[in-house]
Amino acid sequence: QQQVKQSPQSLIVQKGGISIINCAYENTAFDYFPWYQQFPGKGPALLIAIRPDVSEKKEGRFTISFNKSAKQFSLHIMDSQPGDSATYFCAASKSNTGNQFYFGTGTSLTVIP
Amino acid sequence: SAVISQKPSRDICQRGTSLTIQCQVDSQVTMMFWYRQQPGQSLTLIATANQGSEATYESGFVIDKFPISRPNLTFSTLTVSNMSPEDSSIYLCSVYPGQLNTEAFFGQGTRLTVV
């Protein structure tokens, strides 16, 4: 059973546009929601993360929006750049399980110059 | 932060053989994790490796197929045994060097192809 559902599977955006990736979860015990960025041949690297006590977190061009009642969270990439082309994974974890992360299925983002 | 060195970065192996993947961390960590990432797929947790105890395996993964060692707080190995083409995947180790729910760091992965 997929604990975290992610969409879309792939996304093509023009340079300067906004990229939006969505995730949904079922387990209300999750209390940490990171986004990871993965380039080909590399391991995933943390991009930005949020906890359920806030509805939004912004770091530079990257923003997480969190809707606790809907059990959804999304990543917004403003002014998307070709260098943002990568695979993005959302994830969720709960404190009392030793940091086991449940990952979404990934979104392959391509930013066209 | 944590810097993870994972070896080998890639390998092509014959069916029926075994491959041991090494994960070295530049700092002491309590818990290390091994993930599998099949082509175009998400990351699936194989097992959690704690120093001084046996690894804890997730559903669908067994010790005979994926034996894990954790001899100290900076090192772990994952062996993929009796390989078949279905084991072709990227294997990643991950650590949490801080308190609970802080950043997880990943190695660059080992791309395994079984022929």
PDB file of C-alpha atoms in Angstrom, chain A residues 38 42-44, chain B residues 6 33-37 43 78 90-94 106-110:
ATOM      1  CA  GLN A  38      17.537  13.758  -7.146  1.00  0.00           C
ATOM      2  CA  LYS A  42      23.152  10.973  -7.450  1.00  0.00           C
ATOM      3  CA  GLY A  43      21.407  10.131  -4.220  1.00  0.00           C
ATOM      4  CA  PRO A  44      18.394  12.183  -3.140  1.00  0.00           C
TER       5      PRO A  44
ATOM      6  CA  GLN B   6      29.074   4.280  -1.045  1.00  0.00           C
ATOM      7  CA  PHE B  33      19.014   2.489   6.352  1.00  0.00           C
ATOM      8  CA  TRP B  34      19.217   0.629   3.084  1.00  0.00           C
ATOM      9  CA  TYR B  35      16.833   1.486   0.251  1.00  0.00           C
ATOM     10  CA  ARG B  36      16.191   0.065  -3.175  1.00  0.00           C
ATOM     11  CA  GLN B  37      15.206   2.271  -6.067  1.00  0.00           C
ATOM     12  CA  LEU B  43      12.630   4.443  -2.862  1.00  0.00           C
ATOM     13  CA  LEU B  78      24.463  -4.737   2.279  1.00  0.00           C
ATOM     14  CA  ILE B  90      19.908   1.242  -7.448  1.00  0.00           C
ATOM     15  CA  TYR B  91      20.741   0.537  -3.829  1.00  0.00           C
ATOM     16  CA  LEU B  92      21.088   3.494  -1.480  1.00  0.00           C
ATOM     17  CA  CYS B  93      22.226   3.819   2.088  1.00  0.00           C
ATOM     18  CA  SER B  94      20.870   6.593   4.246  1.00  0.00           C
ATOM     19  CA  PHE B 106      21.822   9.569   1.167  1.00  0.00           C
ATOM     20  CA  GLY B 107      24.801   8.016  -0.490  1.00  0.00           C
ATOM     21  CA  GLN B 108      25.122   8.406  -4.253  1.00  0.00           C
ATOM     22  CA  GLY B 109      23.807   4.910  -4.739  1.00  0.00           C
ATOM     23  CA  THR B 110      25.057   1.687  -6.275  1.00  0.00           C
TER      24      THR B 110
END
